[in-house]
Short mmCIF file of C-alpha atoms in Angstrom, two decimals:
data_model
loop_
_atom_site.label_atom_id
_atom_site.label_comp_id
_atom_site.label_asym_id
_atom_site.label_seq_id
_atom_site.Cartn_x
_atom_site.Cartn_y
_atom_site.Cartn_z
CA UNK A 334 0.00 0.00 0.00
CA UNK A 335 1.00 3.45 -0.83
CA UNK A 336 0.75 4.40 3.00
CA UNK A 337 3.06 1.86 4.47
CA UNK A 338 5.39 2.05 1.68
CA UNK A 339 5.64 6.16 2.71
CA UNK A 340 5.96 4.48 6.33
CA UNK A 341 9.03 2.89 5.86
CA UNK A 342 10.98 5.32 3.78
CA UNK A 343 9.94 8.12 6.78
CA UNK A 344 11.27 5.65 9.44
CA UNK A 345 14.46 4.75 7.86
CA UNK A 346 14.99 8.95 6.87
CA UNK A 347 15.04 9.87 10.67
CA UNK A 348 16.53 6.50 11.92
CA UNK A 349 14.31 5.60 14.73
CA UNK A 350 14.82 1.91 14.31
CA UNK A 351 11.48 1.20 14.60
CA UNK A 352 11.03 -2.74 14.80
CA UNK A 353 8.93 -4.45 11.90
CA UNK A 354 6.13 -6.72 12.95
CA UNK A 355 3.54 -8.45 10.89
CA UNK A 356 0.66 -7.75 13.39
CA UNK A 357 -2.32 -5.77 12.06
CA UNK A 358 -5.72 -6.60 10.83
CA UNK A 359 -8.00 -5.39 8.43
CA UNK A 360 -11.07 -5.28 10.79
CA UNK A 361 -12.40 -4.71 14.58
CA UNK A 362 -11.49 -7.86 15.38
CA UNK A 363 -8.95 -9.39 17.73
CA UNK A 364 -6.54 -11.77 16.18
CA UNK A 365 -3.33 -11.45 14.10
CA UNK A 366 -1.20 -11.54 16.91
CA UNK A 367 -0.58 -12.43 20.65
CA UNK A 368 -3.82 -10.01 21.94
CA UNK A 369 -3.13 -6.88 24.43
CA UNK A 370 -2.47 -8.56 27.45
CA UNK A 371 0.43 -6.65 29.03
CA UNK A 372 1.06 -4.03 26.98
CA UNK A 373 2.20 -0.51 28.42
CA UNK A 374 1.71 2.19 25.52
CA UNK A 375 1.14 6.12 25.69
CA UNK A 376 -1.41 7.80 23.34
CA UNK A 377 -0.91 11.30 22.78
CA UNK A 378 -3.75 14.20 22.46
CA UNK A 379 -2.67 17.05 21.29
CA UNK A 380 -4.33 20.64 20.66
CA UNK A 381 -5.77 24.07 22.68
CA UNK A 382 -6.69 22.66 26.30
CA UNK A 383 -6.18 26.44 27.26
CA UNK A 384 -7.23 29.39 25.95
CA UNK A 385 -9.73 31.12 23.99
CA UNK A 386 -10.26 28.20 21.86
CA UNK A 387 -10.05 25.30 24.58
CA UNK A 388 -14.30 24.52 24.61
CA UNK A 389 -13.61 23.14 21.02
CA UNK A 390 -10.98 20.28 21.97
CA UNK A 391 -11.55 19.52 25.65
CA UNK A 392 -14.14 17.43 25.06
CA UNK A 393 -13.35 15.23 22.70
CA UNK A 394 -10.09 14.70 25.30
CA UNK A 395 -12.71 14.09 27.85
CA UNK A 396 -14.52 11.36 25.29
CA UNK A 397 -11.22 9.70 24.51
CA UNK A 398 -10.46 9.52 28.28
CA UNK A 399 -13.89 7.81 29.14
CA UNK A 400 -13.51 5.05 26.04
CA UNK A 401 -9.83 4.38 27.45
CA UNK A 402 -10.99 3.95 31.46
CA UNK A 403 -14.29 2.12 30.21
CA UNK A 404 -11.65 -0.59 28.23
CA UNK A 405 -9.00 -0.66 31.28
CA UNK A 406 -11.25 -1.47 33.33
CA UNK A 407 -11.83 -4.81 31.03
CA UNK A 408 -7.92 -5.05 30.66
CA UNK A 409 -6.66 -5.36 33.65
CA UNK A 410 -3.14 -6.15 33.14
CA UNK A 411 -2.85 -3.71 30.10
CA UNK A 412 -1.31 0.09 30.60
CA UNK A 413 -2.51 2.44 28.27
CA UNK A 414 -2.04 6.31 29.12
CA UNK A 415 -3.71 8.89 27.80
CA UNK A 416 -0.92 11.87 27.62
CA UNK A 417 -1.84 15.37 27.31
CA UNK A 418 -0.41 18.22 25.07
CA UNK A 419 -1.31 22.05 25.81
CA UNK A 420 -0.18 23.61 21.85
CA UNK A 421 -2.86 26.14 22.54
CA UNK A 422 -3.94 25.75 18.93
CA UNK A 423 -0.36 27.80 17.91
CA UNK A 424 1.51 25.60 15.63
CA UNK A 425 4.59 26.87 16.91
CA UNK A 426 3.91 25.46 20.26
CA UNK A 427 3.09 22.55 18.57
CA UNK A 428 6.15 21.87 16.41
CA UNK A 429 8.12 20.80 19.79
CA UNK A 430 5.17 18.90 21.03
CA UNK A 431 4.81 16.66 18.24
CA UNK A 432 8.90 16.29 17.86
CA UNK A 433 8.52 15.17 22.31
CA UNK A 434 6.19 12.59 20.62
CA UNK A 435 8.21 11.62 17.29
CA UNK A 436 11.10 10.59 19.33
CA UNK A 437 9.56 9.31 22.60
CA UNK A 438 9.02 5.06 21.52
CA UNK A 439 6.57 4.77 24.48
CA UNK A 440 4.15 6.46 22.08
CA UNK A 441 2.33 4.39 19.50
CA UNK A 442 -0.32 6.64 18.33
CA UNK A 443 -1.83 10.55 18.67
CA UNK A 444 -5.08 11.55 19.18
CA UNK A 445 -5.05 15.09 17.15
CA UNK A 446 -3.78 17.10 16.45
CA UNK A 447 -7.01 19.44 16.59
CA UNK A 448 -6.28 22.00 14.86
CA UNK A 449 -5.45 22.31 11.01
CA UNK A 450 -2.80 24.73 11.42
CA UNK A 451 -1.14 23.02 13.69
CA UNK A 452 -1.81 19.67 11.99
CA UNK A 453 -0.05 21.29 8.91
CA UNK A 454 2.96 22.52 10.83
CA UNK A 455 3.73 18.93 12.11
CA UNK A 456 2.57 16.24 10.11
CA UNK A 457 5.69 15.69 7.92
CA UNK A 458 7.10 15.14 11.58
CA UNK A 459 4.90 12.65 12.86
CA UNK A 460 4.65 11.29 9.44
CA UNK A 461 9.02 10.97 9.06
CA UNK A 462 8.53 8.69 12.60
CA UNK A 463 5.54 6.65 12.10
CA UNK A 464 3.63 7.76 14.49
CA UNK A 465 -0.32 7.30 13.82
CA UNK A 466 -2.39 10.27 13.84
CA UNK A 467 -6.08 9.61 13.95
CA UNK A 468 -7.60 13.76 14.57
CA UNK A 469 -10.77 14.35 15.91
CA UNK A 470 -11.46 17.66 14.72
CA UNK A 471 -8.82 18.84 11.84
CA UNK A 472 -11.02 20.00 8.76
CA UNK A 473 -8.64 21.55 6.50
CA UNK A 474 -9.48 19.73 2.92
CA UNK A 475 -5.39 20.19 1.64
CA UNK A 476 -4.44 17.82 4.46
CA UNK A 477 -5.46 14.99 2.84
CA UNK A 478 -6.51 15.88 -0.62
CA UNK A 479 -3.82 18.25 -1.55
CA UNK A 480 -0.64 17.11 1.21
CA UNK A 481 -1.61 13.73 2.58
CA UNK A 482 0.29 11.92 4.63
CA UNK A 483 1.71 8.51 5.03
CA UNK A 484 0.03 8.42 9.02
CA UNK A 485 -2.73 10.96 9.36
CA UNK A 486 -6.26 9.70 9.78
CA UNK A 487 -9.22 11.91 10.95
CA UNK A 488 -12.93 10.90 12.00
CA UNK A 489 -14.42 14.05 10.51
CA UNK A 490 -15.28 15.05 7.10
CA UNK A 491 -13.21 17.80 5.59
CA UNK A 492 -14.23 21.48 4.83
CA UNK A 493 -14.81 20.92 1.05
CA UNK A 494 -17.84 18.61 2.48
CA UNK A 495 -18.68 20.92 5.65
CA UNK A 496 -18.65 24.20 3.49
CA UNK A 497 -21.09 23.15 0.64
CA UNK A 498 -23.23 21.90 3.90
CA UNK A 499 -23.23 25.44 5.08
CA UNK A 500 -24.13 26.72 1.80
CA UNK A 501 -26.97 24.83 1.59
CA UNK A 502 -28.18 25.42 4.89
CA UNK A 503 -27.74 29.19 4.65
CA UNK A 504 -29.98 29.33 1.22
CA UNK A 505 -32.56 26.22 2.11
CA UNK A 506 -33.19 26.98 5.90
CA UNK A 507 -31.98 30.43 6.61
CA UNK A 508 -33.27 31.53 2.54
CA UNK A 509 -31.02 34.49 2.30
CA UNK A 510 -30.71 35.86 -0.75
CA UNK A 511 -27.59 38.15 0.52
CA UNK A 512 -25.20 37.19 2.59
CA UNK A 513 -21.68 38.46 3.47
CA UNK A 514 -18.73 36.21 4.34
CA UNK A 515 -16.34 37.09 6.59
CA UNK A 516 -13.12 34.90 7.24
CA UNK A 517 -9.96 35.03 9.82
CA UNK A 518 -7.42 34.25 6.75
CA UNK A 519 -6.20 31.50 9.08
CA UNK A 520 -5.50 28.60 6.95
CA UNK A 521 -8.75 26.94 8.25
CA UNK A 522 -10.94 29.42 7.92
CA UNK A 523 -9.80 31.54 4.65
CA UNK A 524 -10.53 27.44 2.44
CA UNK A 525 -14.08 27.30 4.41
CA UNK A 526 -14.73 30.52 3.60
CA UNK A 527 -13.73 30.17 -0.44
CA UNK A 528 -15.67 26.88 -0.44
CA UNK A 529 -19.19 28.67 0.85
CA UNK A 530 -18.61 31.23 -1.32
CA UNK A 531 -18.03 29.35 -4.63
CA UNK A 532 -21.27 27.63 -3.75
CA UNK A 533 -23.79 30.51 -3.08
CA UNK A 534 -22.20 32.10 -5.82
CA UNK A 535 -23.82 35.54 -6.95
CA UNK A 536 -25.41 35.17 -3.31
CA UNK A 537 -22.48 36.54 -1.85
CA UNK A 538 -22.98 40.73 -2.01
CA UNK A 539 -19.63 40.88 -0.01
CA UNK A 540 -16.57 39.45 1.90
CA UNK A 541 -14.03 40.32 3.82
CA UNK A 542 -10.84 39.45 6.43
CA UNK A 543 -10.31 39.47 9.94
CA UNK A 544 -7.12 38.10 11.55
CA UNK A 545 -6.15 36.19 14.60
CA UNK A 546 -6.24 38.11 17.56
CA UNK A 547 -7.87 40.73 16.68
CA UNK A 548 -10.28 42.65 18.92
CA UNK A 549 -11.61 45.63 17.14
CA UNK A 550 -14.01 44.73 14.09
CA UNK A 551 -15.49 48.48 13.37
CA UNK A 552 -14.59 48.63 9.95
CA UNK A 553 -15.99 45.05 9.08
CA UNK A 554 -18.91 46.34 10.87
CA UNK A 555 -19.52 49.14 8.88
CA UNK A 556 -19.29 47.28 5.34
CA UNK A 557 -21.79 44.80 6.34
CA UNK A 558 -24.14 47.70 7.97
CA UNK A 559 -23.70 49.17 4.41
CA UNK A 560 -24.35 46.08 2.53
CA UNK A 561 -27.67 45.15 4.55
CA UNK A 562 -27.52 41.55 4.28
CA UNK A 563 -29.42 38.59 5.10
CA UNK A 564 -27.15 36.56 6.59
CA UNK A 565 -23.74 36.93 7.81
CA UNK A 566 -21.15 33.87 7.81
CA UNK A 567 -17.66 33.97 9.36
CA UNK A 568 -15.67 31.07 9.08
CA UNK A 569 -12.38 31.29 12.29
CA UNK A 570 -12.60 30.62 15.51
CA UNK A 571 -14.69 31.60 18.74
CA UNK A 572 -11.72 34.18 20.31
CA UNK A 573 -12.75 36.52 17.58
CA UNK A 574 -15.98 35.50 16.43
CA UNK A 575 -17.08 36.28 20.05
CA UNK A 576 -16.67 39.72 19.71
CA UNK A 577 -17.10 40.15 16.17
CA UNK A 578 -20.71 39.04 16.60
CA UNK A 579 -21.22 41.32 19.78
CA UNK A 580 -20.06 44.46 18.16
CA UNK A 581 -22.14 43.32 15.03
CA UNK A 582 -25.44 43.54 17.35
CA UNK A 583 -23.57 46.97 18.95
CA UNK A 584 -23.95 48.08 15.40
CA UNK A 585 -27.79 47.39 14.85
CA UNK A 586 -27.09 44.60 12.39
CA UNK A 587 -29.61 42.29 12.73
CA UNK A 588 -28.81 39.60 10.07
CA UNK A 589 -28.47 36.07 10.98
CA UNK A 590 -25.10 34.97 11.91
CA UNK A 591 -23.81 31.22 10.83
CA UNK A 592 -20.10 29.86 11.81
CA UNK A 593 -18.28 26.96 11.04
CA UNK A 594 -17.14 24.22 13.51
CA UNK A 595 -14.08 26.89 14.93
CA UNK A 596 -17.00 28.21 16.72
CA UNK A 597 -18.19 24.65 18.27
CA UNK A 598 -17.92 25.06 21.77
CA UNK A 599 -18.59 27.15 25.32
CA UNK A 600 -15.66 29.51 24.21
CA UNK A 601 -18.30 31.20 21.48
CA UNK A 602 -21.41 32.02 23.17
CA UNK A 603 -19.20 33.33 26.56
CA UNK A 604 -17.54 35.83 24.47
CA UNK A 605 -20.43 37.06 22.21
CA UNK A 606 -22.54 36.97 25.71
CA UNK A 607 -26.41 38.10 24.80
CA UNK A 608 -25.66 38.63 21.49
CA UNK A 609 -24.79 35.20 20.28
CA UNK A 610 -28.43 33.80 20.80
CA UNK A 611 -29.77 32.39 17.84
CA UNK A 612 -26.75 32.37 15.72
CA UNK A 613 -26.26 28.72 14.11
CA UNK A 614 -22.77 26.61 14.56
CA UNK A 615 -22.60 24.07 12.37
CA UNK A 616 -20.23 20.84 12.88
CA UNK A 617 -19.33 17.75 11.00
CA UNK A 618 -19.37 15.89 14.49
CA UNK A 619 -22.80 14.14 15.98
CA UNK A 620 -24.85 15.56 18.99
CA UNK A 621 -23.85 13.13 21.83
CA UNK A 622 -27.49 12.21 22.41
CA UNK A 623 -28.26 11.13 18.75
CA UNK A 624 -25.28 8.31 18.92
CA UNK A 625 -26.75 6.03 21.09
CA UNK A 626 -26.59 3.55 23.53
CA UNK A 627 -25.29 5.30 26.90
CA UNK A 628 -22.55 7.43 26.05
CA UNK A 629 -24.33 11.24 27.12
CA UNK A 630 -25.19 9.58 30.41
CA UNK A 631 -21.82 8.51 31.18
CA UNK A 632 -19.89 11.21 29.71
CA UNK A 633 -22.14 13.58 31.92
CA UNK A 634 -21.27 11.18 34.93
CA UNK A 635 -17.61 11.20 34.40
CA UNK A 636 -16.70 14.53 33.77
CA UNK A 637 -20.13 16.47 34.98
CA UNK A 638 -21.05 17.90 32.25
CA UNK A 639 -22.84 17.20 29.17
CA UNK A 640 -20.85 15.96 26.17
CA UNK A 641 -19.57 18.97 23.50
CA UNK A 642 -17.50 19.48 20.31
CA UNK A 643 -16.48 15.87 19.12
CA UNK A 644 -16.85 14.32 21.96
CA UNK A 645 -18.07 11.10 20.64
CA UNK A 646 -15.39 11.13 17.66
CA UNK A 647 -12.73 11.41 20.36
CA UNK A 648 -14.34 8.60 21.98
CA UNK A 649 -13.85 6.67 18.74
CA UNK A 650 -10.56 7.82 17.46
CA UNK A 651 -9.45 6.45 21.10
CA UNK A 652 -11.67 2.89 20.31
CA UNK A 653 -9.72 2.58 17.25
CA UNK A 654 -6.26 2.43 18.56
CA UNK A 655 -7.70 0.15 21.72
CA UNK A 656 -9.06 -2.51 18.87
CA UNK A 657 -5.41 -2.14 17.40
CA UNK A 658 -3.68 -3.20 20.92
CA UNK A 659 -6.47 -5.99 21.17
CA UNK A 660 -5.30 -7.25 17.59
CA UNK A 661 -1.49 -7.67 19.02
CA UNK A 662 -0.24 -4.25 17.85
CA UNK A 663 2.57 -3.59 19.73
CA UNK A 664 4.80 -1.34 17.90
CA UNK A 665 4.02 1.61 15.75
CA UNK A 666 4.45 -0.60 12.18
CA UNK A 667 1.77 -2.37 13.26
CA UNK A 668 -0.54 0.03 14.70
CA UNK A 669 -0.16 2.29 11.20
CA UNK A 670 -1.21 -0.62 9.53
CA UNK A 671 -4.04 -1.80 11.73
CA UNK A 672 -6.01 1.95 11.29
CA UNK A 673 -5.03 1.78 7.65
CA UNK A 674 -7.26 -1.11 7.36
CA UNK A 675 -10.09 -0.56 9.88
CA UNK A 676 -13.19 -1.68 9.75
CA UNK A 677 -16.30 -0.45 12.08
CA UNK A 678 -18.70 0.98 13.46
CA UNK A 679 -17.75 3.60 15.83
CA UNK A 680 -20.64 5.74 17.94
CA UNK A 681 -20.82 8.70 15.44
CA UNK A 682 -20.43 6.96 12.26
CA UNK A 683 -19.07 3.51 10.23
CA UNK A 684 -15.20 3.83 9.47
CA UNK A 685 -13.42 3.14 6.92
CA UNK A 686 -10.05 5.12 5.99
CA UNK A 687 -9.34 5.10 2.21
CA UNK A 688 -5.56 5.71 1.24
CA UNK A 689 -5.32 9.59 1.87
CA UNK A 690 -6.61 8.95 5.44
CA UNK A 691 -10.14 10.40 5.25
CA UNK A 692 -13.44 8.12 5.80
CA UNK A 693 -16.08 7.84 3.09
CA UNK A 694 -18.10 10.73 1.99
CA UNK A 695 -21.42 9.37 2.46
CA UNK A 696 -20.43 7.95 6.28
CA UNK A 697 -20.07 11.98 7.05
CA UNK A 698 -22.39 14.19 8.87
CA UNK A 699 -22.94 17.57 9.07
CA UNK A 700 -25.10 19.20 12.21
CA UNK A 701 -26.21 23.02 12.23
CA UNK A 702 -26.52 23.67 16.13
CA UNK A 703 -28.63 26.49 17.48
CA UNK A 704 -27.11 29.06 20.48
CA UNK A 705 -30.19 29.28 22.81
CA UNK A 706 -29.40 30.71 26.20
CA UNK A 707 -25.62 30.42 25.76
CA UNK A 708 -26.30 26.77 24.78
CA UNK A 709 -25.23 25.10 21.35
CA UNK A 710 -28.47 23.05 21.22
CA UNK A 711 -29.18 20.66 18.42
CA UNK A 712 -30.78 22.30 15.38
CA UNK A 713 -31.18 19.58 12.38
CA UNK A 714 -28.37 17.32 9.93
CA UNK A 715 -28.07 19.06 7.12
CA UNK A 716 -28.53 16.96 4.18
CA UNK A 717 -25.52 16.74 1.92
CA UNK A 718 -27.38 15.59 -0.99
#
């Protein structure tokens, strides 16, 4: 396979000596090898567990943490940890991070990273060591379609998918005939943005830029005032998005505000306050009480609160690499090739990575979730049809 064959070239460019194994199987099942009992492993998560940006990664970290105590507590004699990394979203911060991992042999797989940005800035490393990346929430459509590489994985569908979801939603539910887009030329949001735009087309009376950080939005403000649109969308993150909306409201614009998944999460409604109710959030992640069985309920046992931003696809990128350990994966050869090849049917959808690392089209969903007294409450799927 393509993939492994990018495997071993990466492993033999950094020289990490990684030892081969024939272990691996091309399903859920346990077999191919001598079964998990007594192995000690760390799994990395990586992405913003601080910050402005936090509510959208924490937890999914909290959902991988409850499907890794739920299976220790069947495998006794096994030692799996679940190790944290704070990047804060900055792929800077995360270069270092994910060169800790690369070199450290205890770890045989990452949860992550979050992010896109940061995903971009270290993905060649993880990549060069072997390391499996399965990431819960990373969106960008050029990390797989137009950079893949030889390890990343993600649960999610990317933004080519989510964007034409959002146009749709904004013209068949929200029927605006004008809308203005509005994006944080952050290498997630400036593709999301591009993608909604090429869909609604001659919809679009106006766009414009925002950047990171940034706190004062009275000059966006004042082109959508003078555009009077329907419908404003802003594709970023919640630290700016907050405020953005709040001074939008300031301004007496009264148009109805739609974000992408960067805006999933506490983080959003807290910093737009008052102003954010009503606006629409949409995500390709499942609400925790449409997956089933008992997960919300023990999630909101666990941890004390009720489940948020991929909570159940961290819960599943964690089941995958479990079912690799039960299959006699021991080394990270083998776990690479295990999640190459899975098979099943996690709680938000059925998995199945094809060679670029992405799961089939027609397994993704796309939510639009409704801010109702600071609240993301469930609004309807969006039909990608």
């Amino acid at each position: 396979m393509r993939r492994n064959k990018w495997l071993g070239i990466g492993a033999v460019a950094i020289s990490l000596g990684l030892a081969v194994s024939a272990c691996g199987t091309t399903d859920n099942k346990s077999g191919g090898g001598s079964g998990s009992k007594g192995i000690t492993a760390n799994i990395g998560v990586m992405g913003a567990l601080s910050g402005a940006n936090a509510s959208v990664v924490i937890p999914s970290v909290n959902g991988a943490e409850l499907a890794l105590s739920e299976w220790s507590a069947k495998h006794p004699d096994d030692h799996i940890k679940l190790v944290k990394f704070d990047s804060e979203g900055d792929p800077a911060k995360a270069t270092p991070l994910a060169t800790k991992m690369a070199t450290d042999k205890s770890f045989l797989g990452l949860i992550g990273p979050a992010f896109s940005g940061e995903t971009r800035a270290t993905k060649s490393i993880l990549g060069g060591a072997g390391l499996t990346t399965i990431s819960q929430s990373a969106t960008a459509t050029d990390l797989t379609l137009e950079d893949p590489s030889p390890t990343f994985h993600r649960v999610i569908g990317y933004d080519e998918i989510q964007g034409a979801a959002i146009a749709k939603y904004i013209q068949s539910v929200l029927n605006a005939k004008k809308v203005f887009v509005v994006d944080d030329s952050s290498t997630y949001g400036q593709p999301l943005a591009d993608k909604v735009k090429s869909v609604l087309g001659g919809a679009v009376t106006q766009s414009d830029k925002a950047q990171t950080g940034q706190t004062d939005f009275s000059a966006i403000v004042s082109k959508v005032k003078a555009a009077k649109p329907d419908a404003v969308f802003y594709a970023g993150y919640a630290a700016e998005a907050g405020p953005f909306l709040k001074q939008l409201r300031d301004g007496g614009v009264t148009a109805k505000f739609i974000g992408g998944d960067g805006l999933y999460g506490a983080d959003f409604p807290k910093a737009a306050g008052s102003a954010s109710d009503g606006a629409i959030v949409t995500c390709p992640c499942v609400p925790a009480e449409k997956v089933g069985g008992t997960f919300a309920q023990d999630y909101q046992k666990k941890f004390g609160e009720a489940p948020g931003a991929y909570a159940g696809e961290g819960y599943d990128a964690m089941t995958i690499y479990l079912k690799a350990f039960e299959s006699g994966a021991k080394t990270r050869e083998a776990v690479e090739k295990f999640v190459d090849s899975y098979e099943g049917q996690g709680l938000t959808k059925t998995y199945k990575f094809d060679e670029k690392g992405d799961v089939a089209a027609e397994n993704v969903v796309v939510w639009s979730y409704k801010v109702q007294g600071g609240n993301l409450v469930p609004d309807q799927e969006i039909s990608l049809g």
